[in-house]
mmCIF file of C-alpha atoms and ligand atoms in Angstrom:
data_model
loop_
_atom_site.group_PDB
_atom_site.id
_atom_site.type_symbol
_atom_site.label_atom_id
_atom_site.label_comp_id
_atom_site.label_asym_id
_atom_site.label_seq_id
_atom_site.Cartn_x
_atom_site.Cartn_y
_atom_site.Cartn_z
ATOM 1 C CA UNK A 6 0.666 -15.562 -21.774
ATOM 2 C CA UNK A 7 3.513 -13.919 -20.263
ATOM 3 C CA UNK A 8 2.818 -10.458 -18.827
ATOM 4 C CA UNK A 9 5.163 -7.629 -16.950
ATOM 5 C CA UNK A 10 3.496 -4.721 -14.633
ATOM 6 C CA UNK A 11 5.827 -2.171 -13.453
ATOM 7 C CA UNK A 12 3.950 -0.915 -10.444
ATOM 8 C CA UNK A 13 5.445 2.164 -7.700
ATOM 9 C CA UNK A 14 5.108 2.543 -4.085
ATOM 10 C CA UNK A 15 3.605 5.032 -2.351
ATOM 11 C CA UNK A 16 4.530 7.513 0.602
ATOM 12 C CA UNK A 17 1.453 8.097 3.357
ATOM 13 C CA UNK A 18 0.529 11.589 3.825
ATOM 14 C CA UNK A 19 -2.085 10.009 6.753
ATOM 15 C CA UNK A 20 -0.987 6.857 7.640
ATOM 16 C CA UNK A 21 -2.901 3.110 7.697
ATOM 17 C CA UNK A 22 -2.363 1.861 11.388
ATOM 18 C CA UNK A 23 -3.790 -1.419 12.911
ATOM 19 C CA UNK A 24 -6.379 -3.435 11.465
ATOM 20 C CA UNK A 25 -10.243 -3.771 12.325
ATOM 21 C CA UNK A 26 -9.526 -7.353 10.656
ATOM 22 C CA UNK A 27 -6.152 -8.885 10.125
ATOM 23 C CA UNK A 28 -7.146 -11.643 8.265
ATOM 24 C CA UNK A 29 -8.874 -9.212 5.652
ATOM 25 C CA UNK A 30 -6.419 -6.367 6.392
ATOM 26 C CA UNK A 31 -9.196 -4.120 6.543
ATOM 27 C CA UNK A 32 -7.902 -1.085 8.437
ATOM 28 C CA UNK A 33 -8.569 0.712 11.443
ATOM 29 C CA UNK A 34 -8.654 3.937 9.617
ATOM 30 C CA UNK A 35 -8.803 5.135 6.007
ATOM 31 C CA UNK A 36 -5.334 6.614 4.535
ATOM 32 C CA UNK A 37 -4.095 8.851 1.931
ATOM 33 C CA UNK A 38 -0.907 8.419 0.005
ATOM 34 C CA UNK A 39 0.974 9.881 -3.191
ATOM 35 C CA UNK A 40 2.438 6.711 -5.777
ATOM 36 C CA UNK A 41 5.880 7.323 -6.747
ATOM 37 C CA UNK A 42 7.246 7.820 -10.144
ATOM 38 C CA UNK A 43 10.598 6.660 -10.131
ATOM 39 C CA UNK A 44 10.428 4.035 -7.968
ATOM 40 C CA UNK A 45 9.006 0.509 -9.008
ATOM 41 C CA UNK A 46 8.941 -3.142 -8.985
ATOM 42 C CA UNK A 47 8.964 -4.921 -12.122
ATOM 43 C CA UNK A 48 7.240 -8.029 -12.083
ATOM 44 C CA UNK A 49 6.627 -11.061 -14.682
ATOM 45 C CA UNK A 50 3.858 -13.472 -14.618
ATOM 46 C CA UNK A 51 3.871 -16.764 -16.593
ATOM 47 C CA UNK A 52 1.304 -19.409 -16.021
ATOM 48 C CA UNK A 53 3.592 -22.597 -17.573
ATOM 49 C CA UNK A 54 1.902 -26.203 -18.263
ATOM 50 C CA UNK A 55 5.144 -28.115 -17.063
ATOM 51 C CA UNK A 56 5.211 -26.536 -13.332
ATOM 52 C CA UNK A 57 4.418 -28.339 -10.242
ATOM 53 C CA UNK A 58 4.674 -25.397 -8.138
ATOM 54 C CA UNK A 59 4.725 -21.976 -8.219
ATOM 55 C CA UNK A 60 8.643 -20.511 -9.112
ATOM 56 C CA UNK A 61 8.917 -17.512 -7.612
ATOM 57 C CA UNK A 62 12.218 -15.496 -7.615
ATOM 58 C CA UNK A 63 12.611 -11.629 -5.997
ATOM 59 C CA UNK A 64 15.452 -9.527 -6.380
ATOM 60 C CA UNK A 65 17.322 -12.498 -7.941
ATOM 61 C CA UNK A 66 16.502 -14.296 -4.268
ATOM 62 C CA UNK A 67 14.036 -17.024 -3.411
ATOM 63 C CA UNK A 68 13.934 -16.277 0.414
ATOM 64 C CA UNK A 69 11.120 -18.759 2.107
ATOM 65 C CA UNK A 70 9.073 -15.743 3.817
ATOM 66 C CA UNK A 71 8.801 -13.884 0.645
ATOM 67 C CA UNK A 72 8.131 -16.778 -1.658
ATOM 68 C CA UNK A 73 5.486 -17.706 0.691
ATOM 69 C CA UNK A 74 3.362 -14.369 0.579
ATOM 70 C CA UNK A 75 3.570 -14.693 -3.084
ATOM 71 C CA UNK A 76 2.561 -18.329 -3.410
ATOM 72 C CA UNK A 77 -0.491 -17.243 -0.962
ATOM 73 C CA UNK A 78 -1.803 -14.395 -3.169
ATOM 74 C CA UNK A 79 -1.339 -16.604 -6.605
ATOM 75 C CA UNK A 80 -3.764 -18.671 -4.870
ATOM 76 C CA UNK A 81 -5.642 -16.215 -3.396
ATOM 77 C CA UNK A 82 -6.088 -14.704 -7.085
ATOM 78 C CA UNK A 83 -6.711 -18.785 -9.084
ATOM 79 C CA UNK A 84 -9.511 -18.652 -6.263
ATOM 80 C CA UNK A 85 -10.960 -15.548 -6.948
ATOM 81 C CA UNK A 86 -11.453 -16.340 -10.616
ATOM 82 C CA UNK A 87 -11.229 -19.987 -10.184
ATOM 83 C CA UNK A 88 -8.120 -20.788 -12.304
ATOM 84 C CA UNK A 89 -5.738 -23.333 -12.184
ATOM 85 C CA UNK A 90 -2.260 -23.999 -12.805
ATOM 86 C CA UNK A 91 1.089 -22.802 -11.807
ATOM 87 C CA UNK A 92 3.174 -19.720 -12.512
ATOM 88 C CA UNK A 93 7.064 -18.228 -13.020
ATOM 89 C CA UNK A 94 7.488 -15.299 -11.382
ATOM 90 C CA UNK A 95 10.770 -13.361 -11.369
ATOM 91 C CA UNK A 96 10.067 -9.595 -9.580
ATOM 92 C CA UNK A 97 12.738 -6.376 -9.608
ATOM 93 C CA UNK A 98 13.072 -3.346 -6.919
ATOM 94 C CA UNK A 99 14.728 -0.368 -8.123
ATOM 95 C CA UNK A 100 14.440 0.609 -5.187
ATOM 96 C CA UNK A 101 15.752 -0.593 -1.616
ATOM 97 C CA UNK A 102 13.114 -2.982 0.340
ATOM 98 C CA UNK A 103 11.860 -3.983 3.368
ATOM 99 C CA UNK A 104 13.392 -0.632 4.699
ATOM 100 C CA UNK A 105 10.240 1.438 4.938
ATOM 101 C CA UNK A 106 9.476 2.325 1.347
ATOM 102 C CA UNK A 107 6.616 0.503 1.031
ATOM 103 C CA UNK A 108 8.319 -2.399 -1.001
ATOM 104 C CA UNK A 109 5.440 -4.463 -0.277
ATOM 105 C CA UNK A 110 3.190 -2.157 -1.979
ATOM 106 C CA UNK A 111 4.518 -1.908 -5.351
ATOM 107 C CA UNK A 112 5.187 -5.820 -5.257
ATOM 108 C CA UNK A 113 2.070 -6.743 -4.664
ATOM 109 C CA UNK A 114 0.429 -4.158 -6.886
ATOM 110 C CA UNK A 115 2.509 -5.682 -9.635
ATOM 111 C CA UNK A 116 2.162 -8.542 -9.019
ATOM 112 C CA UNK A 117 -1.837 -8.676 -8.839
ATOM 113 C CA UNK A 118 -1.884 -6.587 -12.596
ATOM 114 C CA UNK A 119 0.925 -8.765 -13.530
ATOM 115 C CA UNK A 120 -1.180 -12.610 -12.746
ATOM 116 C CA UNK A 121 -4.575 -11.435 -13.805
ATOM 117 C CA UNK A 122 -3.426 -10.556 -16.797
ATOM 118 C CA UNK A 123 -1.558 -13.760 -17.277
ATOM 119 C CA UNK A 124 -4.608 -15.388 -16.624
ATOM 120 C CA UNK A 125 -5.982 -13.476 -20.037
ATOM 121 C CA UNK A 126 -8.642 -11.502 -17.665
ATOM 122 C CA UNK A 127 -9.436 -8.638 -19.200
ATOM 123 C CA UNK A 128 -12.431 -7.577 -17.545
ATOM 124 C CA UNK A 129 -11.541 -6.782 -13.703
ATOM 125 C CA UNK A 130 -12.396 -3.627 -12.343
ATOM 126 C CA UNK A 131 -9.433 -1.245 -10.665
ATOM 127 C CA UNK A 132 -12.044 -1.599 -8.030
ATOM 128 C CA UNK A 133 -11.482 -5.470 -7.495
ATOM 129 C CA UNK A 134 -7.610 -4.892 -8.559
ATOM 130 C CA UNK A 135 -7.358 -2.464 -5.392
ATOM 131 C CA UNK A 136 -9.598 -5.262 -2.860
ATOM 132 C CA UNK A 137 -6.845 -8.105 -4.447
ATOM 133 C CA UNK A 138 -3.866 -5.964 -3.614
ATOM 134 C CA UNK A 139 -5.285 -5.076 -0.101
ATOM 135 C CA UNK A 140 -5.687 -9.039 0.911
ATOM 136 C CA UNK A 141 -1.880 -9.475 0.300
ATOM 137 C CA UNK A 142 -0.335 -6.341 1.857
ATOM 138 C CA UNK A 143 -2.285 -3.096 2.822
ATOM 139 C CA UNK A 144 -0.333 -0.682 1.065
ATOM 140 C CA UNK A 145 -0.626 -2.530 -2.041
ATOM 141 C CA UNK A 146 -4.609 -1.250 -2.060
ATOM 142 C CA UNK A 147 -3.071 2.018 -2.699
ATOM 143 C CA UNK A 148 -0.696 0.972 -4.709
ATOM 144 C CA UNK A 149 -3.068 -0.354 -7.647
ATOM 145 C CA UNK A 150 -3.923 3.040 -7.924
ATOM 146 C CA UNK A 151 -2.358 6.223 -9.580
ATOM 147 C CA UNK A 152 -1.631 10.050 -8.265
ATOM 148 C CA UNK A 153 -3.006 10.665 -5.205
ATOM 149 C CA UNK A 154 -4.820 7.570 -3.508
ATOM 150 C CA UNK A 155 -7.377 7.810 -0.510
ATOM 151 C CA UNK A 156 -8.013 4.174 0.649
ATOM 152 C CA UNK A 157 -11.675 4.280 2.133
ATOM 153 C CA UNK A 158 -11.453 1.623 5.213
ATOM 154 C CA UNK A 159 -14.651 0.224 4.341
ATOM 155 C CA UNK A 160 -16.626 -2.314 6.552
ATOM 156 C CA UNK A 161 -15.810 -5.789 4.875
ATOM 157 C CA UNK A 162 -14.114 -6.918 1.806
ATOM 158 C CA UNK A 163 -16.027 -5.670 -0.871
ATOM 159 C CA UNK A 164 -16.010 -2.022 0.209
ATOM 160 C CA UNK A 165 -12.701 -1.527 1.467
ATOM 161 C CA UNK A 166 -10.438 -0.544 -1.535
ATOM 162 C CA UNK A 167 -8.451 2.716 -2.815
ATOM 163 C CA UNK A 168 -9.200 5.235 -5.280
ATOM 164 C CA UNK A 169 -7.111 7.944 -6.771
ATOM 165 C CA UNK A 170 -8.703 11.398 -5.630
ATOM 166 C CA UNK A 171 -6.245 13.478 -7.991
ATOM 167 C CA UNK A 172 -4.241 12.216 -11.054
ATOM 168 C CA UNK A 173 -0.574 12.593 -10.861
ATOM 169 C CA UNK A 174 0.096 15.882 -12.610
ATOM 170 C CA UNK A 175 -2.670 17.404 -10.002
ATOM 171 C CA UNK A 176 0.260 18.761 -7.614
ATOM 172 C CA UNK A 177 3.858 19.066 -8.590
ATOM 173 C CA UNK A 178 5.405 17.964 -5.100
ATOM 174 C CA UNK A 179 8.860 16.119 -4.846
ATOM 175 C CA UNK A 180 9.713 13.595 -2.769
ATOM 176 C CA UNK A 181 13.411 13.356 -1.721
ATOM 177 C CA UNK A 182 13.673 10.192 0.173
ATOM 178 C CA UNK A 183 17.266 9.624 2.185
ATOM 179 C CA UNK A 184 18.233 6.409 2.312
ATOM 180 C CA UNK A 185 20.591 6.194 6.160
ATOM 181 C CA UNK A 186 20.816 2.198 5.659
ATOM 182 C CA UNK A 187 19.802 -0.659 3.653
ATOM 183 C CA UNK A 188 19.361 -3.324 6.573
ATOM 184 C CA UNK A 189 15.696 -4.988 6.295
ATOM 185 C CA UNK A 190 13.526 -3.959 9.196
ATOM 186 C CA UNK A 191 13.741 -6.119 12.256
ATOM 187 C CA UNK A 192 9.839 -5.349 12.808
ATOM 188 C CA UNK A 193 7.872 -5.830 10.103
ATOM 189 C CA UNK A 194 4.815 -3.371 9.585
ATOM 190 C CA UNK A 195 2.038 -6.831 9.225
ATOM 191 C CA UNK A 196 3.945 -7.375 13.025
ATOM 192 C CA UNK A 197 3.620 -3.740 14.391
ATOM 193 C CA UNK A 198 -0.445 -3.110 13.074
ATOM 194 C CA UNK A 199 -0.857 -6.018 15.306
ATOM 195 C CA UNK A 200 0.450 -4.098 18.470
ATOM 196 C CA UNK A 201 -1.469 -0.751 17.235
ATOM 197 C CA UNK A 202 -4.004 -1.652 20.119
ATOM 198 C CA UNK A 203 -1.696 -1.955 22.954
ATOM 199 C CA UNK A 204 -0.463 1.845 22.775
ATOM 200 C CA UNK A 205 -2.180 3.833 24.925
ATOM 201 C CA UNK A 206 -2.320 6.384 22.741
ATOM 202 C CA UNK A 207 -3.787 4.483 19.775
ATOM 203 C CA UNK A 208 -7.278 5.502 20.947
ATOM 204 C CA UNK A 209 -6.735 9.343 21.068
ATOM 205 C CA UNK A 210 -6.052 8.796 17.152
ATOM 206 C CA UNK A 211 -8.469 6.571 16.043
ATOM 207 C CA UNK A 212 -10.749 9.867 17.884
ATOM 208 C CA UNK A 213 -9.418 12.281 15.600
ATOM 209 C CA UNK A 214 -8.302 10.275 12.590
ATOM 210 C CA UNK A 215 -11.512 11.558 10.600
ATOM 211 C CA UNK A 216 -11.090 14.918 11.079
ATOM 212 C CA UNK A 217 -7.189 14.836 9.586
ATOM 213 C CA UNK A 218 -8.181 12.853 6.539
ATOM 214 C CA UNK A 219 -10.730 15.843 5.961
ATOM 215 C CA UNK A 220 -8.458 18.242 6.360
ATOM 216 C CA UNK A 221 -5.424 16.602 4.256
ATOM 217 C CA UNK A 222 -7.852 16.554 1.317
ATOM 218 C CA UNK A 223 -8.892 20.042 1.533
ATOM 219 C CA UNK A 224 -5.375 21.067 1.826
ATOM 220 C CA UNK A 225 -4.505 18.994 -0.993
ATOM 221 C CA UNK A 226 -7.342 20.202 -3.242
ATOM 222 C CA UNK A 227 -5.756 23.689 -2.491
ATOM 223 C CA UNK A 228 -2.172 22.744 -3.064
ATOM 224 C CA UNK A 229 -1.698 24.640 -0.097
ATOM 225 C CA UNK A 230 1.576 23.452 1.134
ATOM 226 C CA UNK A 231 2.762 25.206 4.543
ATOM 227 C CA UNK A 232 -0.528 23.802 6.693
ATOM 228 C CA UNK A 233 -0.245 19.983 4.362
ATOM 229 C CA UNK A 234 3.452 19.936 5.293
ATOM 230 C CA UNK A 235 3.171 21.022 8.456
ATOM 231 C CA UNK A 236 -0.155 18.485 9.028
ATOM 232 C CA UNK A 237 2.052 15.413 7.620
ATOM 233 C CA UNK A 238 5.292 15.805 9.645
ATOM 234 C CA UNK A 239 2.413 16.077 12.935
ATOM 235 C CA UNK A 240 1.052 12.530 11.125
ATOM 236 C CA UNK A 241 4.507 10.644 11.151
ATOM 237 C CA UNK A 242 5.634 11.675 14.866
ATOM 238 C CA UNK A 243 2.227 10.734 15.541
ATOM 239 C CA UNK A 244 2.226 7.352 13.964
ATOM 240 C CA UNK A 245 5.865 7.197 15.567
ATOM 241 C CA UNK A 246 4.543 7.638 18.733
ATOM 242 C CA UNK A 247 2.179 4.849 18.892
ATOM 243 C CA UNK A 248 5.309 2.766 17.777
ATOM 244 C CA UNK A 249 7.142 3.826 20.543
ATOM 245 C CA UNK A 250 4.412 3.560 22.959
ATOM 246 C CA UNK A 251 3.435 -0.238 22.083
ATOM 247 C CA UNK A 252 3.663 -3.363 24.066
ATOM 248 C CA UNK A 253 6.347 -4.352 23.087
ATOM 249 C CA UNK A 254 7.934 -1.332 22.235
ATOM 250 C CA UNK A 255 9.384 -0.678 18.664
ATOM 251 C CA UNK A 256 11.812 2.254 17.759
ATOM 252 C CA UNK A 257 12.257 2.121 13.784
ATOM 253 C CA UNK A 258 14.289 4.955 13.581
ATOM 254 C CA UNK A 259 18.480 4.888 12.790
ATOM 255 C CA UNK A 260 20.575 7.788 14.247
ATOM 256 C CA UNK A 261 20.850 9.087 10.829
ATOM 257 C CA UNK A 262 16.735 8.991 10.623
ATOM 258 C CA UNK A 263 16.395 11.552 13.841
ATOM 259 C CA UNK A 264 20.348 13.707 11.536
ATOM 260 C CA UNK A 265 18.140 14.450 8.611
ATOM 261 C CA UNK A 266 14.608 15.231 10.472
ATOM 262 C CA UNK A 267 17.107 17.773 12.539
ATOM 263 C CA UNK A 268 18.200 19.325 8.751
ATOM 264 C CA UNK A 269 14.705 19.070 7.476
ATOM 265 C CA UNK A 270 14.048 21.670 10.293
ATOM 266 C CA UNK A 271 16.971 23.678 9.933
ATOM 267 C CA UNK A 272 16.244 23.695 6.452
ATOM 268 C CA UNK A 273 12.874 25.332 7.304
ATOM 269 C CA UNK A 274 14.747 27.726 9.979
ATOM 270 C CA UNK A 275 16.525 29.012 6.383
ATOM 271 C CA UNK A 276 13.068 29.289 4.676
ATOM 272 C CA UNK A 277 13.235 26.407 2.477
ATOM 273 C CA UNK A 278 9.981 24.736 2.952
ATOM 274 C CA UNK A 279 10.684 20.656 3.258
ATOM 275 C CA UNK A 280 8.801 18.259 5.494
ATOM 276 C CA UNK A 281 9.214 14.963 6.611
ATOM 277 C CA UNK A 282 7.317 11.450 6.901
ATOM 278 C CA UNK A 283 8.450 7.907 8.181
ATOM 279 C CA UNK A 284 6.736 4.958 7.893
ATOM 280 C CA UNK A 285 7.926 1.859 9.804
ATOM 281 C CA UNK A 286 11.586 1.995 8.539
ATOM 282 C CA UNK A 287 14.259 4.554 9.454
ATOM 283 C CA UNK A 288 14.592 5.731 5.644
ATOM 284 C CA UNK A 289 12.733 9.132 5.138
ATOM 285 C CA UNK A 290 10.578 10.620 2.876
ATOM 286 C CA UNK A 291 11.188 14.676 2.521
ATOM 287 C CA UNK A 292 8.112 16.341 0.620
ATOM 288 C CA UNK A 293 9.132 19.831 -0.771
ATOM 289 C CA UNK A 294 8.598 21.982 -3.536
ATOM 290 C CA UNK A 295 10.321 22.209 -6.909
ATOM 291 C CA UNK A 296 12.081 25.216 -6.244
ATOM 292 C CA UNK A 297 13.690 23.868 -2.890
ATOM 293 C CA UNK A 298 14.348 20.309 -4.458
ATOM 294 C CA UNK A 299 18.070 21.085 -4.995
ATOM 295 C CA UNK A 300 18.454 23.344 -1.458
ATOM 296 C CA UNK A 301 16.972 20.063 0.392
ATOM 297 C CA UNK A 302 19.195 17.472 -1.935
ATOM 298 C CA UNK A 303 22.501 19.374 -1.232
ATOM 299 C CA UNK A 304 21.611 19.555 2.714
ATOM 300 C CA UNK A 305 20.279 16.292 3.228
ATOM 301 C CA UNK A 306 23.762 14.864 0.716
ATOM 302 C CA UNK A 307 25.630 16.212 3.321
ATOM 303 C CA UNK A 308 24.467 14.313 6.405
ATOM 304 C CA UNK A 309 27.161 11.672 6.868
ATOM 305 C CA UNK A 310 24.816 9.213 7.487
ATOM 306 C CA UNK A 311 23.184 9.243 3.916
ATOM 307 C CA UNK A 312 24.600 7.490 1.592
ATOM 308 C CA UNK A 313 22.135 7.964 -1.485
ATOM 309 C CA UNK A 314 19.147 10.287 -2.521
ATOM 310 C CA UNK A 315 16.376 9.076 -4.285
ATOM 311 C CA UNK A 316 14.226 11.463 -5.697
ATOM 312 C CA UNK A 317 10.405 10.944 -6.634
ATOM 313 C CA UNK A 318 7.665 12.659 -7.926
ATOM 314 C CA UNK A 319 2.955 11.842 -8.071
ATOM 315 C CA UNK A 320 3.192 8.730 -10.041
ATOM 316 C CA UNK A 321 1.346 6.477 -12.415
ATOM 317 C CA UNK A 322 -1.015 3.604 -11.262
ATOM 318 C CA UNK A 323 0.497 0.229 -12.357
ATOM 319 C CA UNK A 324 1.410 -0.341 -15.665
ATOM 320 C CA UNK A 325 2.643 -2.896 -18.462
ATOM 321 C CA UNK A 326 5.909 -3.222 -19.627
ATOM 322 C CA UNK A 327 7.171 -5.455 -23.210
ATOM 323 C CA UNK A 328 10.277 -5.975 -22.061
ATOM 324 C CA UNK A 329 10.062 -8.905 -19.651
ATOM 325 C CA UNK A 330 12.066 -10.587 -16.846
ATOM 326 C CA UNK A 331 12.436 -14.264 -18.566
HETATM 327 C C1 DP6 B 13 3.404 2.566 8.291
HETATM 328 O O1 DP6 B 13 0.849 -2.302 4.148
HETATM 329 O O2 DP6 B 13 3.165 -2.748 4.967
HETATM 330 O O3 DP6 B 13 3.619 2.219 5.967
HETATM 331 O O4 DP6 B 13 -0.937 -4.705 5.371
HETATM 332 O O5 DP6 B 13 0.483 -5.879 7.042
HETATM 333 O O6 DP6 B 13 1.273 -5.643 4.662
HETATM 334 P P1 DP6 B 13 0.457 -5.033 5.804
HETATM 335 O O7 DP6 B 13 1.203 -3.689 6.195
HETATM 336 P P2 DP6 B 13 1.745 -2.508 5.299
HETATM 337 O O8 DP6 B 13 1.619 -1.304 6.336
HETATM 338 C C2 DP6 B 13 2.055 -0.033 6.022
HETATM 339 C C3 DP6 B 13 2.072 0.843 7.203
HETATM 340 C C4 DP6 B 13 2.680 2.210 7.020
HETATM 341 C C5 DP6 B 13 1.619 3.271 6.798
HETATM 342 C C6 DP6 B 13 1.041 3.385 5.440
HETATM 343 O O9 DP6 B 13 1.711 3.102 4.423
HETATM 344 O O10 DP6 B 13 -0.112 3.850 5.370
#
């Protein structure tokens, strides 16, 4: 059977950083994140008789590294439901990856809907879809999820897995992302969560990690957005610091990342209410409100170091698609 999910990525309001166990990717700390409509990876799945090996093609690319995370989680899922045979899989970004957009996340989200249903499974739970995604890239827990997603960090493998806390239309926020370059990261997040530990600072968050994830929700169940903007921009320099304090060091951010967190706050000097997040990329993620979405657009269009706009909006958990790759 040949099946195509069209899964999004997601932006983290509190961030996933370090792992209690890398091998598991179960995290050091739960997260919350909002899927993005708009964005996606397409994926297609066909199991075929004639293959010897997996064919695996991204982004019209076959690059070793990626076709080798891929070829891991096929296997990882023909274990899990002990099924054999080999599969074509040809996968689409609409989006930029490996820049900090959580590219990971929406390809492995669709790519875990997309081979279980290949395999004609009809029965898994979004439960075990969420657990699959996690064991192939930690955003990707989220990711098999829709709206707003709180991944619980859980003590082993069979309870640490994502949920959505709020559907999609719970909270009309916007994302403006600005894209200030295209290059692939030179540190990849799976590389930084393992230096999470050698910051000194790492410990003074794991301390209060708890208490933000409480408040987040609260503020989210209020759509109250001054203290949840204000609470998430405090979350990325946070996260930010612990990159900067690691051993080694790692500085993700572009000079146009640090130009268009300087207009984010000018733009809330003017009264337009915009906030920003990073993850471990130098692209960023401004949340506002609908009625500043065109204020932020035109200010953060005229940074010269942007060079496009994407805009986003709560999204959908992974879906299928008729229209397929091959
Ligand atoms: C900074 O999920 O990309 O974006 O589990 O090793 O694949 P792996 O890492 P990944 O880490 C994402 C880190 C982050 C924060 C977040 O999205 O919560």
């Amino acid at each position: 059977m040949k099946t195509t999910f069209r899964a999004s990525p997601d932006v983290a309001l509190i961030k996933y950083w370090g792992k209690k166990d890398a091998a598991l990717r179960i995290p050091a700390n739960g997260s919350i994140s909002m899927v993005l409509a708009g964005l996606d990876t397409t994926t297609t799945v066909e199991f075929q008789d004639h293959l010897t090996a997996d064919d695996i093609m991204i982004q019209g690319e076959t690059k070793e590294i990626e076709v080798k995370r891929v070829r891991k989680h096929l296997d990882r899922i023909r274990q899990t439901f002990g099924k054999n045979g080999y599969a074509k899989v040809v996968s689409e970004n609409n989006f930029p990856k490996g820049t900090g957009l959580s590219s990971s996340g929406s390809g492995f989200a669709a790519l875990t809907y997309a081979a279980v249903a290949a395999l004609g499974l009809t029965d898994v739970s979004s439960q075990q879809m969420s657990i699959l995604g996690r064991l192939a890239s930690g955003t990707a827990c989220r990711c098999a999820c829709g709206g707003f997603v709180e991944w619980t960090e859980g003590r082993d493998n069979e309870t640490s897995y994502s949920q959505s806390i709020y559907p999609a239309d719970h909270w009309d926020l916007v994302d403006v992302i600005a894209i200030v370059s295209r290059d692939m990261k030179k540190t990849t997040s799976t590389e930084g969560h393992a230096l999470a530990e050698t910051s000194p600072f790492f410990a003074a968050r794991q301390a209060h990690i708890n208490g933000k994830l409480s408040v987040i929700k609260e503020y989210l169940a209020a759509k109250d957005f001054t203290p949840f903007g204000e609470l998430i921009e405090a979350e990325a320099l946070e996260f930010h610091s612990i990159l900067h304090t690691s051993n080694p060091s790692f500085i993700a951010w572009y000079p146009g990342t640090i130009d268009v967190m300087e207009r984010v706050r000018m733009l809330r000097k003017n009264g337009i209410e915009a906030y920003f997040t990073i993850n471990t990329g130098f692209n960023v993620h401004v949340l506002t409100l609908p009625q500043y979405q065109q204020q932020v657009a035109d200010t953060l269009q005229e940074s010269p170091f942007v060079s496009q706009l994407l805009t986003a909006k709560a999204g959908p958990k992974p879906n299928p698609v008729t229209t397929h790759l091959f």
